[in-house]
Amino acid sequence: MEHEYYMKLALKQAKQAYDMGEVPIGCVIEHNGEVIGEGCNMRISQNNALAHAEVIAINKACDKVGDWRLEKCTLYVTVEPCPMCAGAILQARIPRVVYGAANKKAGCVGSVYNMLNDSRFNHKAEITSGFMEKECSELMKKFFKEFREKEKTKKCGYIFDFDGTIADSSYLWVKVDRDFFACRGMEIPSDYAEKISTMSFYEGAVFTKATYNIEESVEEIMKEWHNAAVHEYEKNVALKENVVDYIRFLKRKGHKVGLATASNPEFYLPVLKKYAITECFDAFADGTLKLPNKENPDIYIRCAELMNIETKRCTVYEDILQGVKSAKKAGMTVVGVYDERNRHSATEIKAAADRYIMDFGQELKAMTDHKRG
């Protein structure tokens, strides 16, 4: 059959596109039994939005016949033409179009719109749709299945601790703790911050009541801390320098971003909202999940699960030693982050982490330099 011969040639072009990593669409133009133009999708190869199979084939056909009019030709293409290509077919006065697979989202030869049969234009084309549709659509399905698998393996997860890592809040809990002990006529113990640094809110309250003979109940202690902290987060806490740009960069590159913190949403969300990056986070593993403290890797593992990323493809940013060690135990890459509150353990953090940064600008520069290279 005549159509089958030329459509097989168009499929051959589509397979060339497939081999180049392009969306597999191929086109040939027939004139008096001769192929006068052929092309495959080359948008990526040519870095050109106009490099569709039909446009390339039309250009070659016009060069071949020495005329912009292709009035006695038939165009064969494996996928229904888009608006641009349907427009090019009209402009070239091509009278017959045969296509394989429908393009439900952008096809303009019957799916979304039928540009070639609109009487308001000064040209129409005879259309044969769905010819060798199975062969054409199977090639497309195979390409996009492989594409999705490749994209999945390319994506990585980036998990951030909040306090002291992305939030410049090291002063806050010192202030809350100091005020808490001061209003009871007590000096804050010198090792208090270190002792409760890995604890959840509840664990910290239980520890504080039992260790320092606080009269108030655990619930009352938590409420006092909560109210003081919420006020400070809403009014004064800032994110660290360059972290907003870095997180937005990761999202633009298609990576998953998660937050792993013992803190509760009422603390961290006002800060993220203030900097308009809440939507950058794909997962929140926080105090509401009631996971073990950061001496245990569960919070990082849970965050990776929520992002649907393997732990080995995750990078964790942490400012506390126990968090660094736990994330490493989970099989993740770990970046130690300098924070004034934990400067006393900086040497140990450097030794335990895969690398150590003073500022997120270092990560952003490393990423962009690598991309240029």
Short mmCIF file of N, CA, C and O in Angstrom, two decimals, residues 193-246:
data_model
loop_
_atom_site.label_atom_id
_atom_site.label_comp_id
_atom_site.label_asym_id
_atom_site.label_seq_id
_atom_site.Cartn_x
_atom_site.Cartn_y
_atom_site.Cartn_z
N ALA A 193 21.89 23.52 76.74
CA ALA A 193 21.57 23.54 75.30
C ALA A 193 22.08 22.28 74.61
O ALA A 193 21.39 21.70 73.76
N GLU A 194 23.28 21.85 74.98
CA GLU A 194 23.85 20.65 74.36
C GLU A 194 23.05 19.41 74.72
O GLU A 194 22.80 18.54 73.87
N LYS A 195 22.60 19.34 75.96
CA LYS A 195 21.87 18.16 76.41
C LYS A 195 20.53 17.98 75.72
O LYS A 195 20.10 16.86 75.44
N ILE A 196 19.85 19.08 75.43
CA ILE A 196 18.50 18.95 74.83
C ILE A 196 18.49 19.17 73.32
O ILE A 196 17.44 19.15 72.70
N SER A 197 19.67 19.36 72.72
CA SER A 197 19.73 19.73 71.29
C SER A 197 19.13 18.69 70.37
O SER A 197 18.60 19.02 69.31
N THR A 198 19.17 17.42 70.74
CA THR A 198 18.62 16.37 69.86
C THR A 198 17.22 15.93 70.27
O THR A 198 16.62 15.08 69.62
N MET A 199 16.71 16.52 71.35
CA MET A 199 15.42 16.08 71.88
C MET A 199 14.25 16.75 71.17
O MET A 199 14.36 17.87 70.67
N SER A 200 13.12 16.04 71.15
CA SER A 200 11.89 16.65 70.68
C SER A 200 11.40 17.63 71.74
O SER A 200 11.92 17.68 72.86
N PHE A 201 10.38 18.40 71.39
CA PHE A 201 9.81 19.37 72.32
C PHE A 201 9.37 18.68 73.61
O PHE A 201 9.68 19.13 74.72
N TYR A 202 8.65 17.59 73.46
CA TYR A 202 8.13 16.85 74.62
C TYR A 202 9.27 16.27 75.46
O TYR A 202 9.28 16.40 76.69
N GLU A 203 10.24 15.65 74.78
CA GLU A 203 11.36 15.06 75.51
C GLU A 203 12.13 16.10 76.30
O GLU A 203 12.55 15.88 77.43
N GLY A 204 12.28 17.27 75.69
CA GLY A 204 12.99 18.36 76.36
C GLY A 204 12.26 18.83 77.60
O GLY A 204 12.89 19.11 78.64
N ALA A 205 10.93 18.90 77.52
CA ALA A 205 10.14 19.33 78.68
C ALA A 205 10.21 18.30 79.80
O ALA A 205 10.34 18.66 80.99
N VAL A 206 10.12 17.02 79.45
CA VAL A 206 10.22 15.96 80.45
C VAL A 206 11.58 16.01 81.13
O VAL A 206 11.69 15.93 82.37
N PHE A 207 12.64 16.12 80.33
CA PHE A 207 14.00 16.19 80.86
C PHE A 207 14.17 17.39 81.78
O PHE A 207 14.74 17.28 82.88
N THR A 208 13.69 18.54 81.35
CA THR A 208 13.86 19.78 82.12
C THR A 208 13.13 19.70 83.46
O THR A 208 13.68 20.07 84.52
N LYS A 209 11.91 19.23 83.46
CA LYS A 209 11.13 19.11 84.70
C LYS A 209 11.83 18.16 85.68
O LYS A 209 11.98 18.48 86.87
N ALA A 210 12.24 16.99 85.18
CA ALA A 210 12.82 15.98 86.06
C ALA A 210 14.20 16.37 86.57
O ALA A 210 14.54 16.13 87.74
N THR A 211 14.99 17.00 85.71
CA THR A 211 16.38 17.30 86.06
C THR A 211 16.51 18.52 86.97
O THR A 211 17.37 18.55 87.86
N TYR A 212 15.65 19.52 86.74
CA TYR A 212 15.81 20.79 87.46
C TYR A 212 14.66 21.08 88.43
O TYR A 212 14.50 22.21 88.88
N ASN A 213 13.87 20.03 88.72
CA ASN A 213 12.79 20.14 89.71
C ASN A 213 11.84 21.31 89.45
O ASN A 213 11.52 22.09 90.35
N ILE A 214 11.40 21.42 88.21
CA ILE A 214 10.47 22.48 87.83
C ILE A 214 9.08 22.12 88.34
O ILE A 214 8.61 20.99 88.16
N GLU A 215 8.40 23.07 89.00
CA GLU A 215 7.10 22.78 89.59
C GLU A 215 6.01 22.55 88.55
O GLU A 215 5.13 21.70 88.72
N GLU A 216 6.03 23.33 87.47
CA GLU A 216 4.99 23.23 86.46
C GLU A 216 4.99 21.86 85.79
O GLU A 216 6.02 21.18 85.73
N SER A 217 3.83 21.51 85.27
CA SER A 217 3.71 20.23 84.56
C SER A 217 4.45 20.29 83.23
O SER A 217 4.81 21.38 82.74
N VAL A 218 4.68 19.10 82.67
CA VAL A 218 5.32 19.04 81.35
C VAL A 218 4.51 19.85 80.34
O VAL A 218 5.07 20.58 79.51
N GLU A 219 3.20 19.73 80.38
CA GLU A 219 2.33 20.45 79.45
C GLU A 219 2.46 21.95 79.62
O GLU A 219 2.49 22.71 78.63
N GLU A 220 2.56 22.42 80.86
CA GLU A 220 2.70 23.86 81.12
C GLU A 220 4.06 24.38 80.65
O GLU A 220 4.17 25.49 80.12
N ILE A 221 5.09 23.57 80.85
CA ILE A 221 6.43 23.95 80.37
C ILE A 221 6.41 24.09 78.85
O ILE A 221 6.91 25.07 78.29
N MET A 222 5.82 23.10 78.19
CA MET A 222 5.75 23.13 76.73
C MET A 222 4.97 24.35 76.24
O MET A 222 5.35 24.99 75.25
N LYS A 223 3.88 24.68 76.93
CA LYS A 223 3.06 25.83 76.52
C LYS A 223 3.84 27.13 76.68
O LYS A 223 3.79 28.01 75.81
N GLU A 224 4.59 27.23 77.75
CA GLU A 224 5.39 28.45 77.97
C GLU A 224 6.45 28.59 76.88
O GLU A 224 6.65 29.67 76.31
N TRP A 225 7.17 27.51 76.62
CA TRP A 225 8.17 27.54 75.55
C TRP A 225 7.51 27.87 74.21
O TRP A 225 8.03 28.67 73.42
N HIS A 226 6.38 27.21 73.98
CA HIS A 226 5.68 27.36 72.71
C HIS A 226 5.32 28.82 72.46
O HIS A 226 5.60 29.38 71.38
N ASN A 227 4.70 29.46 73.41
CA ASN A 227 4.24 30.84 73.22
C ASN A 227 5.41 31.80 73.00
O ASN A 227 5.35 32.68 72.15
N ALA A 228 6.47 31.60 73.79
CA ALA A 228 7.64 32.46 73.64
C ALA A 228 8.30 32.26 72.28
O ALA A 228 8.71 33.22 71.61
N ALA A 229 8.40 31.00 71.85
CA ALA A 229 9.06 30.70 70.58
C ALA A 229 8.24 31.17 69.38
O ALA A 229 8.80 31.74 68.42
N VAL A 230 6.94 30.94 69.40
CA VAL A 230 6.09 31.36 68.30
C VAL A 230 6.23 32.86 68.06
O VAL A 230 6.36 33.33 66.92
N HIS A 231 6.19 33.61 69.13
CA HIS A 231 6.34 35.07 69.01
C HIS A 231 7.66 35.42 68.33
O HIS A 231 7.72 36.26 67.42
N GLU A 232 8.74 34.78 68.75
CA GLU A 232 10.07 35.10 68.22
C GLU A 232 10.21 34.67 66.77
O GLU A 232 10.77 35.40 65.94
N TYR A 233 9.71 33.47 66.43
CA TYR A 233 9.78 33.01 65.04
C TYR A 233 9.02 33.95 64.11
O TYR A 233 9.50 34.31 63.03
N GLU A 234 7.83 34.34 64.52
CA GLU A 234 6.99 35.19 63.67
C GLU A 234 7.60 36.57 63.46
O GLU A 234 7.51 37.14 62.38
N LYS A 235 8.23 37.10 64.49
CA LYS A 235 8.69 38.49 64.43
C LYS A 235 10.15 38.66 64.03
O LYS A 235 10.49 39.60 63.30
N ASN A 236 11.01 37.76 64.46
CA ASN A 236 12.44 38.08 64.37
C ASN A 236 13.34 37.07 63.66
O ASN A 236 14.44 37.44 63.23
N VAL A 237 12.94 35.82 63.58
CA VAL A 237 13.84 34.81 63.00
C VAL A 237 14.01 35.02 61.50
O VAL A 237 13.02 35.21 60.77
N ALA A 238 15.25 34.94 61.04
CA ALA A 238 15.56 35.07 59.61
C ALA A 238 16.19 33.79 59.10
O ALA A 238 16.72 32.98 59.88
N LEU A 239 16.12 33.58 57.79
CA LEU A 239 16.83 32.46 57.19
C LEU A 239 18.27 32.87 56.90
O LEU A 239 18.56 34.05 56.69
N LYS A 240 19.15 31.89 56.88
CA LYS A 240 20.56 32.18 56.68
C LYS A 240 20.84 32.67 55.26
O LYS A 240 20.09 32.40 54.32
N GLU A 241 21.95 33.35 55.13
CA GLU A 241 22.32 33.96 53.86
C GLU A 241 22.47 32.89 52.77
O GLU A 241 23.06 31.84 52.99
N ASN A 242 21.92 33.19 51.60
CA ASN A 242 22.01 32.37 50.38
C ASN A 242 21.18 31.09 50.39
O ASN A 242 21.11 30.41 49.36
N VAL A 243 20.53 30.75 51.51
CA VAL A 243 19.80 29.49 51.54
C VAL A 243 18.54 29.55 50.68
O VAL A 243 18.18 28.55 50.04
N VAL A 244 17.89 30.70 50.61
CA VAL A 244 16.70 30.84 49.78
C VAL A 244 17.05 30.63 48.31
O VAL A 244 16.38 29.87 47.59
N ASP A 245 18.12 31.26 47.86
CA ASP A 245 18.55 31.10 46.46
C ASP A 245 18.94 29.65 46.17
O ASP A 245 18.66 29.14 45.08
N TYR A 246 19.58 29.00 47.14
CA TYR A 246 20.01 27.62 46.94
C TYR A 246 18.82 26.68 46.84
O TYR A 246 18.76 25.83 45.93
#
